[in-house]
C-alpha cells in the first residue's frame, strides 16, 4: 500500500511534469483488474476481512494462477467499467458483464463463463405485477449502463418511468424505500438479494427475460484473452468451475 | 411500504476500519494536487497581472476554463478522454491528482492575484526608492505581505479541494467515499456509514483549519 502510494506519487509528479503523458503500468505481469462494488454474489465486500469476495473473485483468482499473471483489484461503478477498459486504463474487468455485440466492438470478451438473464423484483405485498407488461406506467429502478436498462428502454420506453441507478444497493434501497415500484435487473443478483437482505420484503416475479451470457472483458487485442480462455476451458473440464459455482449458487453449473 | 430506520451504532463503528483504508488516497490526492496547484497558482497568478498581453491572455484563459467547469467533468475528461488523445492509459490516482491540481490551480491563481494587487502601490515605490530592483522589491517587500493576506483564502481552497476528492469515487480511486459505497453495497447501512464518512472528512478539514490558525497566529511568512 505504502509502496503503491509512493509509486503513484512519483508517477503523478512525473506525469504532470511531462504535461500529463500517459502513465502505463510498466510491470508486464501485474494487471489492473476492475470489478463492481456490489454485484452479489459475483462480487461483494466481505465484512470480516474487508476484501472483495464472490463467484467472479474466485474465478479471476483461479484464472490468474493458471494463465500466469498477478493483479491489483479495484472497484468502479458499473457504468465506468467498460470505458476504463476501452481507454486501457485497466487491463481486465470481471463484473458479471453480459456479452453484447455493441460492447464487443470496443473491448474483447473471453468465452462465456456464466449463463444469466433478467428478472423483475417487487415489494413483497405488491400483487399488481406478474410480468413485464404490468410494469407499464410504473416506476422501475435499474442500473446505469446495464443490459437491463437497454432492455427496458427498448420494450417499455416512454410508457414507464425508468430510473437508472449507479449501484445495485442504490436501486434496492430505492425499492425498499418506495421510490420505485420495481427493480429490473440480472437474475442471479435479484435472486440473491431476495433471499438475503430483501427476504420477506421483496419477491421475484415473471419469467427470465433475454437469456444472456457473462464474459470477462479485456482491452481490444489483449494478449491475455487466449491464455484466459484456455484456463477457463481447463477449469470447466477438471471440475474446478463446478466447485466454485456450487460454493456461490448452491449447485453445480448444470442445473 | 413503511421503513423505520434505527441507527445502528455497531454497524457505524464496524465500518471504520474499512473506511480508514480510503484516507491515504483522499489525503494523497488532495495534498498532492494542492501542492502542484499552488505552484500553478503562483505562476498563473503572476502572469495574470502581467502587462504583456501574450503572457496575460493564456493565464486568463486557463483560469476561466478551469474555474468555469465542474471538477467532476475535469476528472472524467482526464481519465476517460485524455487517453484517447495521448494514446496511452492514465492511472486513476494520477487523474485525480491532476484534476485537483488544475482545478485548485485556477482558483489559487486568482487568490495570488488578489493578494499581490491588494498591496498598496506605495510599498513598491518605497522599495524602489531604497534602491532595490523591481524583482527584489517584489520578493522581499510585496510577496511576504501579499502571502500573509492569502493564507485564509488558501486554507479555504484547501478545504474545498479535500471535499472535491469525494467526487473521484467515479473513476474507481479507493478514496473515502468509494470505500463507503463498497461497504454499503454489502451491508445496506447507508445512514450509519455515510455519517461516519462525513465525520472523517470533518476530522481532516478541522485538523487543517487548526493548523492554518496556528500558522496565522505565528504570522508565518514566506521568508
Tab-separated table of N, CA, C and O in Angstrom, chain A residues 34-46 50-54 56-57 73-81 94-96 143 166-170 185 189, chain B residues 18 169-174 177-188 194:
chain	number	residue	atom	x	y	z
A	34	UNK	N	-10.529	-4.618	-12.677
A	34	UNK	CA	-11.550	-3.797	-12.056
A	34	UNK	C	-12.851	-4.584	-11.976
A	34	UNK	O	-13.149	-5.415	-12.831
A	35	UNK	N	-13.599	-4.350	-10.883
A	35	UNK	CA	-14.882	-5.021	-10.705
A	35	UNK	C	-15.889	-4.024	-10.148
A	35	UNK	O	-15.546	-2.882	-9.860
A	36	UNK	N	-17.116	-4.468	-10.017
A	36	UNK	CA	-18.195	-3.638	-9.497
A	36	UNK	C	-18.213	-3.799	-7.969
A	36	UNK	O	-17.911	-4.873	-7.475
A	37	UNK	N	-18.555	-2.738	-7.220
A	37	UNK	CA	-18.541	-2.901	-5.758
A	37	UNK	C	-19.674	-3.765	-5.210
A	37	UNK	O	-19.606	-4.236	-4.082
A	38	UNK	N	-20.718	-3.992	-5.999
A	38	UNK	CA	-21.883	-4.627	-5.390
A	38	UNK	C	-22.701	-5.407	-6.395
A	38	UNK	O	-23.754	-4.976	-6.795
A	39	UNK	N	-22.191	-6.527	-6.837
A	39	UNK	CA	-22.993	-7.368	-7.700
A	39	UNK	C	-23.018	-8.749	-7.055
A	39	UNK	O	-22.312	-9.663	-7.457
A	40	UNK	N	-23.836	-8.872	-5.995
A	40	UNK	CA	-23.902	-10.126	-5.250
A	40	UNK	C	-24.517	-11.201	-6.143
A	40	UNK	O	-25.389	-10.882	-6.949
A	41	UNK	N	-24.131	-12.453	-6.029
A	41	UNK	CA	-22.995	-12.968	-5.261
A	41	UNK	C	-21.728	-13.075	-6.116
A	41	UNK	O	-20.868	-13.893	-5.818
A	42	UNK	N	-21.618	-12.245	-7.148
A	42	UNK	CA	-20.438	-12.301	-8.018
A	42	UNK	C	-19.266	-11.540	-7.415
A	42	UNK	O	-18.136	-11.984	-7.457
A	43	UNK	N	-19.577	-10.343	-6.902
A	43	UNK	CA	-18.547	-9.581	-6.205
A	43	UNK	C	-19.212	-8.772	-5.104
A	43	UNK	O	-20.212	-8.124	-5.329
A	44	UNK	N	-18.650	-8.879	-3.933
A	44	UNK	CA	-19.167	-8.106	-2.804
A	44	UNK	C	-18.068	-8.038	-1.755
A	44	UNK	O	-17.126	-8.832	-1.763
A	45	UNK	N	-18.209	-7.086	-0.858
A	45	UNK	CA	-17.203	-6.967	0.175
A	45	UNK	C	-17.496	-7.911	1.325
A	45	UNK	O	-18.621	-7.988	1.795
A	46	UNK	N	-16.480	-8.634	1.749
A	46	UNK	CA	-16.621	-9.477	2.916
A	46	UNK	C	-16.456	-8.604	4.152
A	46	UNK	O	-15.413	-7.972	4.330
A	50	UNK	N	-12.923	-7.223	4.857
A	50	UNK	CA	-12.868	-6.022	4.037
A	50	UNK	C	-12.382	-6.287	2.616
A	50	UNK	O	-12.168	-5.372	1.852
A	51	UNK	N	-12.208	-7.570	2.262
A	51	UNK	CA	-11.773	-7.925	0.907
A	51	UNK	C	-12.986	-8.168	0.018
A	51	UNK	O	-14.061	-8.492	0.507
A	52	UNK	N	-12.793	-8.044	-1.291
A	52	UNK	CA	-13.863	-8.399	-2.214
A	52	UNK	C	-13.896	-9.922	-2.376
A	52	UNK	O	-12.864	-10.550	-2.564
A	53	UNK	N	-15.097	-10.486	-2.267
A	53	UNK	CA	-15.256	-11.930	-2.441
A	53	UNK	C	-16.423	-12.165	-3.390
A	53	UNK	O	-17.177	-11.251	-3.700
A	54	UNK	N	-16.585	-13.419	-3.835
A	54	UNK	CA	-17.722	-13.751	-4.692
A	54	UNK	C	-17.316	-14.708	-5.801
A	54	UNK	O	-16.145	-15.068	-5.936
A	56	UNK	N	-17.192	-14.264	-9.107
A	56	UNK	CA	-16.225	-13.680	-10.037
A	56	UNK	C	-14.824	-13.615	-9.437
A	56	UNK	O	-13.835	-13.809	-10.136
A	57	UNK	N	-14.770	-13.294	-8.134
A	57	UNK	CA	-13.476	-13.130	-7.487
A	57	UNK	C	-12.716	-14.453	-7.441
A	57	UNK	O	-11.505	-14.502	-7.645
A	73	UNK	N	-6.675	-5.342	-7.708
A	73	UNK	CA	-8.119	-5.264	-7.901
A	73	UNK	C	-8.648	-3.918	-7.406
A	73	UNK	O	-8.279	-3.464	-6.328
A	74	UNK	N	-9.492	-3.281	-8.231
A	74	UNK	CA	-10.157	-2.049	-7.789
A	74	UNK	C	-11.638	-2.155	-8.110
A	74	UNK	O	-12.054	-2.970	-8.927
A	75	UNK	N	-12.447	-1.294	-7.469
A	75	UNK	CA	-13.875	-1.296	-7.789
A	75	UNK	C	-14.239	0.020	-8.448
A	75	UNK	O	-13.639	1.051	-8.192
A	76	UNK	N	-15.248	-0.044	-9.302
A	76	UNK	CA	-15.734	1.117	-10.030
A	76	UNK	C	-17.224	0.939	-10.251
A	76	UNK	O	-17.670	-0.184	-10.426
A	77	UNK	N	-17.966	2.035	-10.272
A	77	UNK	CA	-19.375	1.909	-10.634
A	77	UNK	C	-19.464	1.256	-12.008
A	77	UNK	O	-18.648	1.525	-12.885
A	78	UNK	N	-20.494	0.435	-12.185
A	78	UNK	CA	-20.576	-0.399	-13.380
A	78	UNK	C	-20.444	0.397	-14.678
A	78	UNK	O	-19.756	-0.021	-15.613
A	79	UNK	N	-21.096	1.565	-14.716
A	79	UNK	CA	-21.099	2.322	-15.970
A	79	UNK	C	-19.731	2.869	-16.356
A	79	UNK	O	-19.533	3.279	-17.487
A	80	UNK	N	-18.782	2.857	-15.415
A	80	UNK	CA	-17.445	3.344	-15.751
A	80	UNK	C	-16.495	2.239	-16.168
A	80	UNK	O	-15.394	2.507	-16.640
A	81	UNK	N	-16.923	0.981	-15.985
A	81	UNK	CA	-16.008	-0.142	-16.144
A	81	UNK	C	-15.563	-0.350	-17.592
A	81	UNK	O	-14.374	-0.418	-17.884
A	94	UNK	N	-13.989	-7.903	-14.621
A	94	UNK	CA	-14.870	-9.044	-14.386
A	94	UNK	C	-15.936	-8.558	-13.425
A	94	UNK	O	-15.640	-8.175	-12.302
A	95	UNK	N	-17.179	-8.491	-13.890
A	95	UNK	CA	-18.229	-7.892	-13.064
A	95	UNK	C	-19.594	-8.360	-13.549
A	95	UNK	O	-20.521	-7.566	-13.687
A	96	UNK	N	-19.720	-9.650	-13.832
A	96	UNK	CA	-20.983	-10.149	-14.361
A	96	UNK	C	-21.371	-9.368	-15.607
A	96	UNK	O	-22.500	-8.927	-15.748
A	143	UNK	N	-29.907	-0.369	-13.410
A	143	UNK	CA	-28.553	0.153	-13.246
A	143	UNK	C	-28.064	0.887	-14.495
A	143	UNK	O	-28.324	0.459	-15.605
A	166	UNK	N	-26.635	4.247	-10.067
A	166	UNK	CA	-25.236	3.881	-10.284
A	166	UNK	C	-24.844	2.533	-9.678
A	166	UNK	O	-23.994	1.849	-10.213
A	167	UNK	N	-25.453	2.151	-8.566
A	167	UNK	CA	-25.054	0.910	-7.912
A	167	UNK	C	-26.250	0.049	-7.572
A	167	UNK	O	-27.374	0.540	-7.472
A	168	UNK	N	-26.008	-1.272	-7.392
A	168	UNK	CA	-27.105	-2.173	-7.060
A	168	UNK	C	-27.769	-1.779	-5.755
A	168	UNK	O	-28.994	-1.826	-5.617
A	169	UNK	N	-26.936	-1.394	-4.771
A	169	UNK	CA	-27.518	-1.092	-3.469
A	169	UNK	C	-28.445	0.115	-3.557
A	169	UNK	O	-29.481	0.158	-2.902
A	170	UNK	N	-28.084	1.086	-4.411
A	170	UNK	CA	-28.931	2.288	-4.567
A	170	UNK	C	-30.313	1.882	-5.068
A	170	UNK	O	-31.344	2.383	-4.636
A	185	UNK	N	-33.463	-6.330	-13.232
A	185	UNK	CA	-32.014	-6.461	-13.248
A	185	UNK	C	-31.604	-7.923	-13.423
A	185	UNK	O	-32.445	-8.806	-13.498
A	189	UNK	N	-28.394	-11.750	-9.359
A	189	UNK	CA	-28.272	-10.693	-8.374
A	189	UNK	C	-29.608	-10.437	-7.683
A	189	UNK	O	-29.698	-10.334	-6.460
B	18	UNK	N	-12.614	-0.240	7.597
B	18	UNK	CA	-12.701	-0.295	6.144
B	18	UNK	C	-12.625	1.111	5.539
B	18	UNK	O	-11.958	1.330	4.532
B	169	UNK	N	-14.626	9.116	-6.573
B	169	UNK	CA	-15.064	7.725	-6.445
B	169	UNK	C	-15.515	7.202	-7.811
B	169	UNK	O	-15.441	6.011	-8.064
B	170	UNK	N	-15.935	8.112	-8.709
B	170	UNK	CA	-16.452	7.678	-10.012
B	170	UNK	C	-15.388	7.045	-10.899
B	170	UNK	O	-15.707	6.283	-11.794
B	171	UNK	N	-14.109	7.396	-10.688
B	171	UNK	CA	-13.092	6.795	-11.538
B	171	UNK	C	-12.427	5.606	-10.843
B	171	UNK	O	-11.430	5.086	-11.316
B	172	UNK	N	-13.005	5.187	-9.716
B	172	UNK	CA	-12.546	3.956	-9.088
B	172	UNK	C	-11.329	4.107	-8.198
B	172	UNK	O	-10.661	3.141	-7.888
B	173	UNK	N	-11.030	5.342	-7.782
B	173	UNK	CA	-9.979	5.503	-6.779
B	173	UNK	C	-10.575	5.062	-5.445
B	173	UNK	O	-11.696	5.450	-5.114
B	174	UNK	N	-9.839	4.283	-4.683
B	174	UNK	CA	-10.390	3.762	-3.430
B	174	UNK	C	-10.367	4.770	-2.310
B	174	UNK	O	-9.913	4.498	-1.210
B	177	UNK	N	-15.073	8.034	0.017
B	177	UNK	CA	-16.459	7.808	-0.419
B	177	UNK	C	-16.600	6.450	-1.106
B	177	UNK	O	-17.561	5.716	-0.877
B	178	UNK	N	-15.614	6.120	-1.946
B	178	UNK	CA	-15.629	4.821	-2.632
B	178	UNK	C	-15.678	3.685	-1.615
B	178	UNK	O	-16.467	2.756	-1.730
B	179	UNK	N	-14.831	3.785	-0.571
B	179	UNK	CA	-14.819	2.758	0.474
B	179	UNK	C	-16.197	2.666	1.127
B	179	UNK	O	-16.714	1.586	1.372
B	180	UNK	N	-16.780	3.826	1.386
B	180	UNK	CA	-18.111	3.861	1.986
B	180	UNK	C	-19.143	3.191	1.097
B	180	UNK	O	-19.958	2.389	1.548
B	181	UNK	N	-19.080	3.494	-0.210
B	181	UNK	CA	-20.057	2.922	-1.143
B	181	UNK	C	-19.923	1.408	-1.216
B	181	UNK	O	-20.921	0.689	-1.257
B	182	UNK	N	-18.675	0.933	-1.258
B	182	UNK	CA	-18.446	-0.510	-1.347
B	182	UNK	C	-18.986	-1.191	-0.089
B	182	UNK	O	-19.606	-2.252	-0.150
B	183	UNK	N	-18.769	-0.537	1.043
B	183	UNK	CA	-19.227	-1.119	2.311
B	183	UNK	C	-20.758	-1.170	2.356
B	183	UNK	O	-21.353	-2.185	2.703
B	184	UNK	N	-21.381	-0.081	1.955
B	184	UNK	CA	-22.848	-0.007	1.973
B	184	UNK	C	-23.461	-0.994	0.988
B	184	UNK	O	-24.527	-1.560	1.230
B	185	UNK	N	-22.746	-1.227	-0.119
B	185	UNK	CA	-23.255	-2.149	-1.129
B	185	UNK	C	-23.515	-3.526	-0.544
B	185	UNK	O	-24.389	-4.254	-1.001
B	186	UNK	N	-22.764	-3.889	0.468
B	186	UNK	CA	-22.928	-5.203	1.083
B	186	UNK	C	-23.823	-5.157	2.310
B	186	UNK	O	-24.549	-6.088	2.597
B	187	UNK	N	-23.748	-4.049	3.056
B	187	UNK	CA	-24.422	-4.029	4.359
B	187	UNK	C	-25.746	-3.258	4.351
B	187	UNK	O	-26.548	-3.417	5.256
B	188	UNK	N	-25.943	-2.396	3.362
B	188	UNK	CA	-27.156	-1.563	3.287
B	188	UNK	C	-27.334	-0.663	4.508
B	188	UNK	O	-28.444	-0.352	4.898
B	194	UNK	N	-22.516	6.632	5.873
B	194	UNK	CA	-22.299	7.978	5.347
B	194	UNK	C	-22.076	8.992	6.479
B	194	UNK	O	-21.353	9.969	6.300
